[in-house]
Short mmCIF file of C-alpha atoms in Angstrom, two decimals:
data_model
loop_
_atom_site.label_atom_id
_atom_site.label_comp_id
_atom_site.label_asym_id
_atom_site.label_seq_id
_atom_site.Cartn_x
_atom_site.Cartn_y
_atom_site.Cartn_z
CA MET A 1 18.81 -5.49 -24.54
CA LYS A 2 15.77 -7.42 -22.95
CA LYS A 3 12.35 -7.36 -24.56
CA ILE A 4 9.63 -6.96 -22.00
CA LEU A 5 5.86 -7.11 -22.59
CA ILE A 6 3.53 -5.19 -20.30
CA THR A 7 -0.20 -6.15 -20.31
CA ILE A 8 -2.14 -3.88 -17.96
CA ASP A 9 -5.39 -1.89 -18.02
CA THR A 10 -4.36 1.78 -18.11
CA SER A 11 -8.13 3.16 -18.25
CA ARG A 12 -7.73 3.66 -14.53
CA ALA A 13 -5.15 5.44 -12.41
CA SER A 14 -4.06 2.33 -10.62
CA GLY A 15 -2.68 0.91 -13.95
CA ARG A 16 -1.08 4.19 -14.88
CA LYS A 17 0.53 4.45 -11.50
CA PHE A 18 1.98 1.02 -11.71
CA LEU A 19 3.34 1.77 -15.17
CA ALA A 20 4.86 4.97 -13.67
CA GLY A 21 6.82 2.82 -11.22
CA VAL A 22 7.97 0.50 -13.93
CA GLU A 23 9.13 3.37 -16.07
CA ARG A 24 11.18 4.82 -13.08
CA TYR A 25 12.91 1.46 -12.67
CA CYS A 26 13.73 1.36 -16.37
CA SER A 27 14.99 4.87 -16.52
CA ASN A 28 17.47 4.31 -13.68
CA TYR A 29 18.44 0.68 -13.67
CA SER A 30 17.79 -1.06 -16.84
CA ASP A 31 17.90 -0.73 -20.78
CA TRP A 32 14.68 -2.69 -21.41
CA GLN A 33 12.87 -2.56 -24.64
CA VAL A 34 9.38 -2.39 -23.46
CA LEU A 35 6.12 -3.13 -25.25
CA VAL A 36 2.92 -1.90 -23.46
CA ASN A 37 -0.31 -3.62 -24.80
CA PRO A 38 -2.49 -1.33 -26.81
CA PRO A 39 -6.11 -0.42 -26.06
CA ALA A 40 -8.73 -3.35 -26.26
CA TYR A 41 -10.11 -2.34 -29.72
CA ILE A 42 -6.76 -2.99 -31.03
CA ASN A 43 -5.83 -6.00 -28.81
CA SER A 44 -8.89 -8.03 -29.04
CA PRO A 45 -8.49 -11.83 -29.41
CA LYS A 46 -9.36 -11.65 -32.99
CA SER A 47 -7.19 -8.91 -34.04
CA ALA A 48 -4.08 -9.24 -36.12
CA TYR A 49 -2.05 -7.60 -33.50
CA SER A 50 -3.00 -9.95 -30.79
CA SER A 51 -2.12 -13.07 -32.95
CA ALA A 52 1.13 -11.51 -34.10
CA VAL A 53 2.58 -10.75 -30.60
CA GLY A 54 3.61 -14.06 -29.10
CA VAL A 55 4.72 -14.60 -25.57
CA LYS A 56 7.91 -16.40 -26.70
CA ASP A 57 9.10 -13.34 -28.43
CA PHE A 58 9.82 -11.71 -25.06
CA ASP A 59 12.56 -12.01 -22.28
CA GLY A 60 10.01 -11.15 -19.53
CA LEU A 61 6.35 -10.40 -18.85
CA LEU A 62 4.48 -8.09 -16.57
CA ILE A 63 0.97 -9.26 -16.69
CA TYR A 64 -2.57 -8.16 -15.83
CA ASP A 65 -4.72 -9.55 -18.53
CA PRO A 66 -7.31 -12.10 -17.30
CA SER A 67 -8.45 -12.92 -20.86
CA ARG A 68 -4.92 -14.23 -21.67
CA LEU A 69 -3.92 -15.47 -18.23
CA SER A 70 -3.80 -19.10 -19.20
CA GLU A 71 -1.66 -18.45 -22.04
CA PHE A 72 0.98 -16.57 -19.89
CA LEU A 73 0.80 -19.14 -17.09
CA GLY A 74 1.67 -21.98 -19.65
CA SER A 75 4.78 -19.94 -20.91
CA ARG A 76 8.24 -20.53 -19.36
CA VAL A 77 9.13 -16.96 -19.93
CA PRO A 78 9.89 -15.21 -16.63
CA LYS A 79 6.92 -13.23 -15.41
CA VAL A 80 5.22 -11.26 -12.68
CA ILE A 81 1.53 -11.35 -12.44
CA LEU A 82 -0.76 -8.62 -11.14
CA ASP A 83 -3.48 -10.65 -9.68
CA THR A 84 -5.81 -10.17 -6.79
CA GLN A 85 -6.85 -13.85 -7.06
CA ILE A 86 -3.39 -15.31 -6.05
CA GLU A 87 -4.72 -18.90 -6.06
CA TYR A 88 -4.90 -18.81 -9.94
CA ALA A 89 -1.16 -17.95 -10.21
CA LYS A 90 0.51 -20.41 -7.66
CA GLY A 91 3.97 -21.04 -8.41
CA GLU A 92 4.44 -17.61 -10.08
CA SER A 93 5.59 -14.12 -8.84
CA THR A 94 2.55 -12.23 -8.05
CA ILE A 95 1.48 -8.83 -7.04
CA VAL A 96 -1.52 -8.65 -4.68
CA VAL A 97 -3.24 -5.99 -2.88
CA SER A 98 -3.35 -6.18 0.90
CA SER A 99 -7.15 -6.26 0.72
CA PHE A 100 -7.61 -7.16 4.37
CA GLU A 101 -5.51 -4.33 5.46
CA VAL A 102 -7.47 -1.94 3.19
CA GLY A 103 -10.61 -2.96 5.02
CA ARG A 104 -8.83 -2.44 8.38
CA THR A 105 -7.68 1.01 7.39
CA ALA A 106 -11.36 1.93 6.39
CA ALA A 107 -12.77 0.77 9.77
CA ASP A 108 -10.09 2.51 11.71
CA TYR A 109 -10.93 5.83 9.77
CA PHE A 110 -14.80 5.53 10.39
CA ILE A 111 -14.22 4.63 14.13
CA GLY A 112 -11.90 7.74 14.50
CA LYS A 113 -14.70 9.98 13.14
CA GLY A 114 -17.03 8.51 15.79
CA PHE A 115 -19.47 6.45 13.55
CA GLN A 116 -21.52 3.75 15.14
CA ASN A 117 -23.41 2.63 11.97
CA PHE A 118 -21.61 1.03 9.18
CA ALA A 119 -22.16 -0.46 5.83
CA TYR A 120 -20.14 -2.28 2.96
CA CYS A 121 -20.82 -2.29 -0.80
CA GLY A 122 -18.76 -4.74 -2.91
CA PHE A 123 -18.85 -7.52 -5.43
CA SER A 124 -19.78 -11.04 -4.07
CA GLU A 125 -17.86 -12.94 -6.90
CA LEU A 126 -14.45 -11.11 -6.54
CA PRO A 127 -12.24 -12.47 -3.73
CA TRP A 128 -10.49 -9.19 -3.10
CA SER A 129 -13.86 -7.42 -2.37
CA GLY A 130 -14.56 -10.17 0.19
CA LYS A 131 -11.27 -9.63 1.83
CA ARG A 132 -11.87 -6.06 2.21
CA PHE A 133 -15.10 -6.87 3.92
CA GLU A 134 -13.43 -9.13 6.10
CA GLY A 135 -10.80 -6.72 7.38
CA PHE A 136 -13.53 -4.13 7.78
CA CYS A 137 -15.82 -6.45 9.96
CA LYS A 138 -12.87 -7.86 12.03
CA THR A 139 -11.63 -4.40 12.91
CA LEU A 140 -15.04 -3.31 13.79
CA ALA A 141 -15.49 -6.51 15.86
CA SER A 142 -12.27 -5.65 17.76
CA ASN A 143 -14.06 -2.40 18.64
CA GLY A 144 -17.14 -4.00 19.87
CA ILE A 145 -19.34 -3.91 16.77
CA SER A 146 -20.58 -7.23 15.52
CA GLU A 147 -20.91 -8.23 11.79
CA ASP A 148 -24.69 -8.32 12.05
CA LYS A 149 -24.70 -4.64 12.83
CA ILE A 150 -23.13 -3.89 9.49
CA GLY A 151 -25.18 -3.35 6.34
CA LEU A 152 -23.93 -5.22 3.34
CA LYS A 153 -24.81 -4.66 -0.19
CA ASP A 154 -22.97 -7.24 -2.47
CA PHE A 155 -23.52 -7.55 -6.22
CA GLN A 156 -22.89 -10.60 -8.24
CA GLN A 157 -21.61 -8.84 -11.25
CA CYS A 158 -19.51 -5.67 -12.00
CA HIS A 159 -22.38 -3.98 -13.84
CA PHE A 160 -24.45 -0.77 -12.85
CA PHE A 161 -28.09 -0.92 -14.00
CA PRO A 162 -30.83 1.67 -13.11
CA GLU A 163 -33.07 -0.77 -11.28
CA GLU A 164 -30.03 -1.84 -9.20
CA ILE A 165 -29.44 1.80 -8.21
CA ARG A 166 -32.94 2.17 -7.18
CA GLN A 167 -32.85 -1.06 -5.04
CA THR A 168 -29.69 0.29 -3.51
CA ALA A 169 -31.31 3.61 -2.63
CA GLU A 170 -34.18 1.73 -0.80
CA TRP A 171 -31.49 -0.31 1.09
CA LEU A 172 -29.80 2.79 2.12
CA LYS A 173 -33.11 4.22 3.48
CA GLY A 174 -33.62 1.43 5.88
CA LEU A 175 -30.05 1.80 7.41
CA PRO A 176 -29.44 3.69 10.73
CA ARG A 177 -27.81 7.11 10.47
CA PRO A 178 -25.36 8.83 10.50
CA LEU A 179 -23.81 5.93 8.35
CA GLY A 180 -20.16 5.37 7.40
CA ILE A 181 -20.23 3.52 4.14
CA PHE A 182 -17.06 1.68 2.86
CA THR A 183 -17.06 0.63 -0.78
CA CYS A 184 -14.76 -1.83 -2.40
CA ASN A 185 -13.33 0.74 -4.79
CA ASP A 186 -13.84 4.09 -6.32
CA ASP A 187 -16.10 3.05 -9.12
CA ARG A 188 -18.55 1.45 -6.49
CA ALA A 189 -18.31 4.47 -4.40
CA VAL A 190 -19.41 6.71 -7.24
CA TYR A 191 -22.35 4.42 -7.63
CA ILE A 192 -23.25 4.82 -3.94
CA LEU A 193 -23.15 8.48 -4.06
CA GLU A 194 -25.88 8.35 -6.92
CA ALA A 195 -27.91 5.95 -4.85
CA CYS A 196 -27.64 8.36 -1.87
CA LYS A 197 -29.16 11.17 -3.92
CA ILE A 198 -32.00 9.03 -5.03
CA ALA A 199 -32.60 7.97 -1.43
CA GLY A 200 -32.62 11.59 -0.35
CA LEU A 201 -29.51 11.15 2.07
CA GLU A 202 -27.10 14.09 2.60
CA VAL A 203 -23.51 13.16 2.04
CA PRO A 204 -21.57 13.41 4.33
CA GLU A 205 -23.92 14.46 7.03
CA GLU A 206 -26.15 11.41 6.95
CA ALA A 207 -24.08 9.08 4.95
CA ALA A 208 -20.16 9.33 4.66
CA VAL A 209 -18.81 7.43 1.69
CA LEU A 210 -15.15 6.06 1.26
CA GLY A 211 -13.71 4.47 -1.91
CA VAL A 212 -10.38 2.77 -2.64
CA ASP A 213 -7.71 3.44 -5.23
CA ASN A 214 -7.88 7.35 -5.27
CA ASP A 215 -8.28 7.64 -8.97
CA GLU A 216 -8.12 11.50 -8.73
CA LEU A 217 -10.02 12.33 -11.75
CA VAL A 218 -12.96 10.05 -10.73
CA CYS A 219 -12.78 11.28 -7.18
CA ARG A 220 -12.71 14.96 -8.03
CA LEU A 221 -15.41 14.72 -10.58
CA SER A 222 -17.64 13.05 -8.09
CA SER A 223 -20.42 15.11 -6.54
CA PRO A 224 -19.63 15.54 -3.66
CA SER A 225 -15.88 14.85 -4.19
CA LEU A 226 -15.02 11.37 -3.01
CA SER A 227 -12.58 10.49 -0.28
CA SER A 228 -10.54 7.40 -1.07
CA ILE A 229 -7.90 4.96 0.22
CA GLU A 230 -4.56 5.58 -1.60
CA LEU A 231 -2.73 2.29 -2.56
CA ASN A 232 1.01 2.07 -3.24
CA PHE A 233 0.59 0.99 -7.10
CA GLU A 234 3.64 3.01 -7.97
CA ASN A 235 6.00 1.31 -5.49
CA ALA A 236 4.64 -1.96 -6.52
CA GLY A 237 5.39 -1.23 -10.10
CA PHE A 238 9.00 -0.37 -9.26
CA LYS A 239 9.47 -3.48 -7.17
CA ALA A 240 7.87 -5.69 -9.76
CA ALA A 241 10.23 -4.44 -12.45
CA GLY A 242 13.28 -4.89 -10.21
CA HIS A 243 12.06 -8.49 -9.41
CA LEU A 244 11.45 -9.25 -13.15
CA GLU A 245 14.92 -8.19 -13.80
CA GLU A 246 16.28 -10.59 -11.22
CA LEU A 247 14.06 -13.41 -12.55
CA THR A 248 15.30 -12.85 -16.16
CA GLU A 249 18.98 -13.19 -14.83
CA GLY A 250 18.28 -16.23 -12.62
CA ARG A 251 19.00 -14.28 -9.39
CA SER A 252 15.78 -14.63 -7.65
CA LYS A 253 12.95 -17.23 -6.89
CA THR A 254 9.25 -16.38 -7.29
CA LYS A 255 7.69 -14.35 -4.56
CA VAL A 256 4.62 -12.19 -3.59
CA ILE A 257 4.78 -8.49 -3.77
CA GLU A 258 2.18 -6.59 -1.86
CA ILE A 259 0.32 -3.39 -2.65
CA THR A 260 -0.37 -1.70 0.70
CA PRO A 261 -2.70 1.25 1.76
CA VAL A 262 -0.60 4.47 2.08
CA GLU A 263 -3.13 6.96 3.30
CA ILE A 264 -6.72 8.12 3.07
CA ILE A 265 -7.21 11.23 0.82
CA GLU A 266 -10.08 12.86 2.49
CA ARG A 267 -12.50 14.90 0.45
CA GLN A 268 -16.05 16.19 0.82
CA SER A 269 -17.76 12.76 0.87
CA THR A 270 -16.34 12.08 4.52
CA ASP A 271 -15.75 15.61 5.84
CA VAL A 272 -17.67 15.21 8.97
CA PHE A 273 -17.71 14.03 12.64
CA ALA A 274 -20.47 11.67 13.53
CA ILE A 275 -20.24 12.54 17.26
CA LYS A 276 -22.75 15.04 18.48
CA ASN A 277 -21.01 15.80 21.87
CA PRO A 278 -19.90 19.58 21.58
CA CYS A 279 -16.86 18.92 23.69
CA ILE A 280 -15.78 15.88 21.59
CA GLN A 281 -16.37 18.03 18.43
CA LYS A 282 -14.49 20.89 19.72
CA ALA A 283 -11.45 18.70 20.83
CA MET A 284 -11.38 16.92 17.53
CA ILE A 285 -11.24 20.12 15.53
CA TYR A 286 -8.43 21.55 17.82
CA ILE A 287 -6.39 18.39 17.49
CA ARG A 288 -6.86 18.44 13.72
CA GLN A 289 -5.71 21.96 13.50
CA ASN A 290 -2.76 21.64 15.93
CA PHE A 291 -1.40 18.01 15.67
CA LYS A 292 1.76 19.33 13.86
CA LYS A 293 2.68 21.10 17.06
CA ALA A 294 3.79 19.24 20.31
CA ILE A 295 0.33 19.50 21.93
CA THR A 296 -0.59 17.52 25.10
CA VAL A 297 -3.75 16.07 26.46
CA GLN A 298 -3.74 18.99 28.95
CA ASP A 299 -3.78 21.51 25.91
CA VAL A 300 -6.86 19.81 24.57
CA ALA A 301 -8.69 19.90 27.89
CA GLU A 302 -7.92 23.50 28.38
CA GLN A 303 -9.26 24.19 25.02
CA CYS A 304 -12.46 22.66 25.92
CA CYS A 305 -12.66 24.18 29.24
CA VAL A 306 -12.71 20.83 31.00
CA SER A 307 -10.29 18.79 33.19
CA ARG A 308 -7.73 16.36 31.67
CA ARG A 309 -9.87 13.57 33.45
CA THR A 310 -13.07 14.73 31.93
CA ILE A 311 -11.84 14.82 28.38
CA GLU A 312 -10.07 11.48 28.74
CA ARG A 313 -13.42 9.99 30.03
CA LEU A 314 -15.34 11.51 27.14
CA PHE A 315 -12.90 10.13 24.56
CA ARG A 316 -13.07 6.67 26.20
CA LYS A 317 -17.01 6.83 26.13
CA HIS A 318 -17.51 8.18 22.61
CA LEU A 319 -14.40 7.08 20.78
CA ASN A 320 -13.11 4.10 22.67
CA LYS A 321 -9.65 5.50 22.68
CA SER A 322 -7.47 8.10 24.44
CA VAL A 323 -6.75 11.70 23.53
CA LYS A 324 -3.14 10.79 23.24
CA HIS A 325 -3.99 7.95 20.71
CA GLU A 326 -5.73 10.42 18.41
CA ILE A 327 -2.88 12.90 18.56
CA ARG A 328 -0.28 10.12 17.92
CA LYS A 329 -2.34 8.71 15.07
CA LEU A 330 -2.45 11.93 13.15
CA ARG A 331 1.30 12.69 13.85
CA ILE A 332 2.39 9.14 12.68
CA GLU A 333 0.29 9.68 9.47
CA LEU A 334 1.92 12.94 8.63
CA ILE A 335 5.44 11.52 9.31
CA LYS A 336 4.73 8.64 7.00
CA LYS A 337 3.58 11.00 4.26
CA LYS A 338 6.72 13.17 4.77
CA LEU A 339 8.86 9.96 4.55
CA LEU A 340 7.09 8.73 1.37
CA TYR A 341 6.58 11.92 -0.66
CA THR A 342 9.50 14.04 0.27
CA ASP A 343 13.32 13.69 0.62
CA LEU A 344 13.45 15.60 3.92
CA PRO A 345 15.88 14.17 6.61
CA VAL A 346 14.41 12.89 9.70
CA SER A 347 16.09 15.68 11.59
CA ARG A 348 14.05 18.16 9.55
CA ILE A 349 10.83 16.28 10.01
CA ALA A 350 11.49 16.16 13.70
CA GLU A 351 12.01 20.00 13.70
CA ASP A 352 8.77 20.67 11.70
CA LEU A 353 6.79 18.55 14.17
CA GLU A 354 8.43 20.11 17.36
CA PHE A 355 10.20 16.93 18.52
CA CYS A 356 12.97 17.82 20.91
CA GLU A 357 15.49 15.81 18.91
CA PRO A 358 15.48 13.39 15.81
CA ASP A 359 16.13 10.30 18.16
CA HIS A 360 12.83 11.10 20.01
CA LEU A 361 11.01 10.97 16.61
CA SER A 362 12.58 7.65 15.81
CA ARG A 363 11.59 6.12 19.00
CA TYR A 364 8.00 7.62 18.64
CA PHE A 365 7.65 6.32 15.20
CA LYS A 366 8.94 2.80 15.89
CA LYS A 367 6.72 2.30 18.68
CA ALA A 368 3.70 3.02 16.64
CA ALA A 369 4.89 1.71 13.23
CA GLY A 370 6.89 -1.36 14.23
CA GLU A 371 10.00 -0.02 12.28
CA THR A 372 12.34 2.80 12.12
CA PRO A 373 11.72 5.88 9.84
CA ALA A 374 14.75 4.98 7.82
CA ASN A 375 13.34 1.35 7.18
CA PHE A 376 9.83 2.56 6.53
CA ARG A 377 11.12 4.97 3.87
CA LYS A 378 13.32 2.35 2.29
CA ASN A 379 10.59 -0.33 2.06
CA ASN A 380 7.68 2.03 0.90
CA LYS A 381 8.94 5.15 -0.73
CA GLN A 382 7.50 6.23 -4.01
CA PHE A 383 10.56 6.19 -6.02
CA SER A 384 11.46 9.23 -8.16
#
């Protein structure tokens, strides 16, 4: 029986989801004896526990502990490192968040809601925060919005001080509205919600706020409740455990495992459309209420009492995309959710979404997602 040491922060949902993925792998495919590191007050550098537990006592390591990273890197024990600063773990198997893709997802989301004014709030000294800003900016740039039009509030340390909140509130007051604010994670988003209250900004009407990680307790306890980008930590935990098993048996070389965005969980903090054109607003509401059906551009036009040509022109003018694109985006997101979180066969999903046949759904999905529904499910499914 292999002995595996797991050191990871479980104070946030991301760490607990990662552990859930590891547990599912262990339950189904291995007979590991697992030791999960205890809380910091027990596992401090000076504690008897910390000195008693040596890396050499284990057959494999799953690591996210910056304070002991040099010790782990110096060990020859097979390991997988959860590290968003991959340059510090070269030559080792590493789990990294696709932070550029996170930023792209946020930008696409705000653009889809019709925002023209944007801001980002992150941490200047953390590389993953910079990558999220880069993905955000480049996606906005591809839609005609230059980086100098994006408000940026970067902090040099991960602490929240009262004076800092007041300064952030003053910064928010000076930005154009309605404003789409992307934050590097949920903790920073909660901070921004507080700053909005001090600044007298209505959320989401004047400032819509989006976080990352979807820590459900944090998001639901926020006021208003916080929208957030869900990352596939559970799938990463499952894959990391499987890869560690291969490493301990000499069946695999080191590799990078990516944690990708799954979807945006929309709550009150972004529940708004920034477009004031009444026809566009009516069309967007109709599409969101009916995209599960096989609606067409003509259906949307008739609902708005305008011609198909007029509705297409308005979408191009205000959203820089077609009506068909908006319908397709929502249908693809729903298909992905059903593939990831249910065991429904493709034929049933096709029936639920009023595709004429499963092959039609498969072609539709592959054209948008770049892979078949079966491959997407295989590569990304939250294992259960």
